[in-house]
Amino acid sequence: MHDNDDNMDSRDGRDSDGRRRRGGGGMGAGGGRKRSPNFSGEEAQSFDYKDPQQLKYFISDRGKITPRRVSGLSAKQQRALTLAVKRARNIALLPYTTSK
């Protein structure tokens, strides 16, 4: 055996007290998830590529489309959003990336 000072046994995933090690702490001190308002009914499918203000809510500061687990959209809504963002980028209403 190796002489380890850190109380962890890397072979079985347990610490020196016999308890299982747990994974990381999630989002950390930065806070929780960014949730969108609930879109329902007709409004849900009405992502307009000509309205960059509506789409910017779902774009990160780096210019990426936020994932479903963060935005809270359904799969169908996320596909409509992705299509609208791509169209808006194509006609230069939204940037592809940021200049940082």
PDB file of C-alpha atoms in Angstrom:
ATOM      1  CA  MET A   1       0.000   0.000   0.000  1.00  0.00           C
ATOM      2  CA  HIS A   2       0.970   3.562  -0.496  1.00  0.00           C
ATOM      3  CA  ASP A   3       1.528   5.823   2.456  1.00  0.00           C
ATOM      4  CA  ASN A   4      -1.254   8.367   1.895  1.00  0.00           C
ATOM      5  CA  ASP A   5      -1.927  11.302   4.193  1.00  0.00           C
ATOM      6  CA  ASP A   6      -5.273  12.284   2.662  1.00  0.00           C
ATOM      7  CA  ASN A   7      -7.697   9.722   4.192  1.00  0.00           C
ATOM      8  CA  MET A   8      -8.946   8.635   0.759  1.00  0.00           C
ATOM      9  CA  ASP A   9      -8.689   5.176  -0.683  1.00  0.00           C
ATOM     10  CA  SER A  10      -8.945   5.646  -4.431  1.00  0.00           C
ATOM     11  CA  ARG A  11      -9.625   1.964  -5.109  1.00  0.00           C
ATOM     12  CA  ASP A  12     -13.140   1.646  -3.749  1.00  0.00           C
ATOM     13  CA  GLY A  13     -14.478   5.216  -3.700  1.00  0.00           C
ATOM     14  CA  ARG A  14     -14.654   5.384   0.090  1.00  0.00           C
ATOM     15  CA  ASP A  15     -12.933   7.635   2.585  1.00  0.00           C
ATOM     16  CA  SER A  16     -11.036   6.353   5.642  1.00  0.00           C
ATOM     17  CA  ASP A  17     -14.219   6.253   7.751  1.00  0.00           C
ATOM     18  CA  GLY A  18     -15.855   3.829   5.341  1.00  0.00           C
ATOM     19  CA  ARG A  19     -18.352   6.334   3.967  1.00  0.00           C
ATOM     20  CA  ARG A  20     -18.847   6.737   0.240  1.00  0.00           C
ATOM     21  CA  ARG A  21     -17.342   9.783  -1.380  1.00  0.00           C
ATOM     22  CA  ARG A  22     -19.812  12.144  -2.939  1.00  0.00           C
ATOM     23  CA  GLY A  23     -19.403  14.053  -6.200  1.00  0.00           C
ATOM     24  CA  GLY A  24     -18.913  17.775  -6.612  1.00  0.00           C
ATOM     25  CA  GLY A  25     -21.218  20.422  -5.270  1.00  0.00           C
ATOM     26  CA  GLY A  26     -23.114  21.336  -8.443  1.00  0.00           C
ATOM     27  CA  MET A  27     -23.338  25.009  -9.352  1.00  0.00           C
ATOM     28  CA  GLY A  28     -21.321  26.137  -6.317  1.00  0.00           C
ATOM     29  CA  ALA A  29     -21.613  29.576  -4.796  1.00  0.00           C
ATOM     30  CA  GLY A  30     -22.639  31.146  -8.114  1.00  0.00           C
ATOM     31  CA  GLY A  31     -26.303  30.367  -7.603  1.00  0.00           C
ATOM     32  CA  GLY A  32     -28.993  28.284  -9.193  1.00  0.00           C
ATOM     33  CA  ARG A  33     -30.241  27.752 -12.693  1.00  0.00           C
ATOM     34  CA  LYS A  34     -31.513  30.388 -15.045  1.00  0.00           C
ATOM     35  CA  ARG A  35     -35.134  29.493 -15.729  1.00  0.00           C
ATOM     36  CA  SER A  36     -37.301  30.873 -18.464  1.00  0.00           C
ATOM     37  CA  PRO A  37     -40.865  31.924 -17.935  1.00  0.00           C
ATOM     38  CA  ASN A  38     -43.261  29.084 -18.690  1.00  0.00           C
ATOM     39  CA  PHE A  39     -44.299  29.221 -22.315  1.00  0.00           C
ATOM     40  CA  SER A  40     -47.625  27.611 -22.963  1.00  0.00           C
ATOM     41  CA  GLY A  41     -50.078  27.176 -25.778  1.00  0.00           C
ATOM     42  CA  GLU A  42     -49.662  29.287 -28.906  1.00  0.00           C
ATOM     43  CA  GLU A  43     -46.880  31.384 -27.400  1.00  0.00           C
ATOM     44  CA  ALA A  44     -44.692  28.305 -27.003  1.00  0.00           C
ATOM     45  CA  GLN A  45     -44.072  27.838 -30.727  1.00  0.00           C
ATOM     46  CA  SER A  46     -43.887  31.518 -31.604  1.00  0.00           C
ATOM     47  CA  PHE A  47     -40.150  32.139 -31.432  1.00  0.00           C
ATOM     48  CA  ASP A  48     -39.790  34.845 -34.041  1.00  0.00           C
ATOM     49  CA  TYR A  49     -36.342  35.034 -35.613  1.00  0.00           C
ATOM     50  CA  LYS A  50     -36.985  38.712 -36.388  1.00  0.00           C
ATOM     51  CA  ASP A  51     -37.270  39.524 -32.665  1.00  0.00           C
ATOM     52  CA  PRO A  52     -33.721  39.410 -31.253  1.00  0.00           C
ATOM     53  CA  GLN A  53     -34.825  40.749 -27.847  1.00  0.00           C
ATOM     54  CA  GLN A  54     -36.925  37.636 -27.242  1.00  0.00           C
ATOM     55  CA  LEU A  55     -34.137  35.339 -28.422  1.00  0.00           C
ATOM     56  CA  LYS A  56     -31.386  37.032 -26.391  1.00  0.00           C
ATOM     57  CA  TYR A  57     -32.946  35.668 -23.220  1.00  0.00           C
ATOM     58  CA  PHE A  58     -31.925  32.178 -24.363  1.00  0.00           C
ATOM     59  CA  ILE A  59     -28.406  33.109 -25.519  1.00  0.00           C
ATOM     60  CA  SER A  60     -25.455  32.999 -23.117  1.00  0.00           C
ATOM     61  CA  ASP A  61     -22.958  35.826 -22.797  1.00  0.00           C
ATOM     62  CA  ARG A  62     -20.643  33.775 -25.028  1.00  0.00           C
ATOM     63  CA  GLY A  63     -23.270  33.561 -27.759  1.00  0.00           C
ATOM     64  CA  LYS A  64     -24.322  29.952 -27.160  1.00  0.00           C
ATOM     65  CA  ILE A  65     -27.912  28.733 -27.043  1.00  0.00           C
ATOM     66  CA  THR A  66     -28.760  27.671 -23.486  1.00  0.00           C
ATOM     67  CA  PRO A  67     -29.573  23.958 -23.085  1.00  0.00           C
ATOM     68  CA  ARG A  68     -33.037  22.654 -22.239  1.00  0.00           C
ATOM     69  CA  ARG A  69     -32.106  21.710 -18.696  1.00  0.00           C
ATOM     70  CA  VAL A  70     -31.197  25.341 -18.024  1.00  0.00           C
ATOM     71  CA  SER A  71     -33.847  27.159 -20.062  1.00  0.00           C
ATOM     72  CA  GLY A  72     -36.704  24.905 -18.971  1.00  0.00           C
ATOM     73  CA  LEU A  73     -38.139  24.482 -22.472  1.00  0.00           C
ATOM     74  CA  SER A  74     -39.673  21.320 -23.858  1.00  0.00           C
ATOM     75  CA  ALA A  75     -37.902  19.450 -26.657  1.00  0.00           C
ATOM     76  CA  LYS A  76     -40.299  20.856 -29.255  1.00  0.00           C
ATOM     77  CA  GLN A  77     -39.828  24.399 -27.944  1.00  0.00           C
ATOM     78  CA  GLN A  78     -36.042  23.972 -27.893  1.00  0.00           C
ATOM     79  CA  ARG A  79     -36.049  22.884 -31.555  1.00  0.00           C
ATOM     80  CA  ALA A  80     -38.156  25.919 -32.494  1.00  0.00           C
ATOM     81  CA  LEU A  81     -35.819  28.179 -30.511  1.00  0.00           C
ATOM     82  CA  THR A  82     -32.725  26.695 -32.158  1.00  0.00           C
ATOM     83  CA  LEU A  83     -34.193  27.214 -35.612  1.00  0.00           C
ATOM     84  CA  ALA A  84     -35.135  30.821 -34.813  1.00  0.00           C
ATOM     85  CA  VAL A  85     -31.673  31.594 -33.385  1.00  0.00           C
ATOM     86  CA  LYS A  86     -29.935  30.081 -36.409  1.00  0.00           C
ATOM     87  CA  ARG A  87     -32.102  32.107 -38.778  1.00  0.00           C
ATOM     88  CA  ALA A  88     -31.480  35.294 -36.789  1.00  0.00           C
ATOM     89  CA  ARG A  89     -27.726  34.647 -36.873  1.00  0.00           C
ATOM     90  CA  ASN A  90     -27.856  34.031 -40.608  1.00  0.00           C
ATOM     91  CA  ILE A  91     -29.342  37.467 -41.296  1.00  0.00           C
ATOM     92  CA  ALA A  92     -27.056  39.146 -38.708  1.00  0.00           C
ATOM     93  CA  LEU A  93     -29.671  39.961 -36.064  1.00  0.00           C
ATOM     94  CA  LEU A  94     -27.757  37.891 -33.497  1.00  0.00           C
ATOM     95  CA  PRO A  95     -23.999  37.341 -33.275  1.00  0.00           C
ATOM     96  CA  TYR A  96     -22.468  33.905 -33.762  1.00  0.00           C
ATOM     97  CA  THR A  97     -19.909  34.620 -31.035  1.00  0.00           C
ATOM     98  CA  THR A  98     -18.872  37.487 -28.811  1.00  0.00           C
ATOM     99  CA  SER A  99     -15.735  39.554 -29.263  1.00  0.00           C
ATOM    100  CA  LYS A 100     -14.149  39.003 -25.848  1.00  0.00           C
TER     101      LYS A 100
END
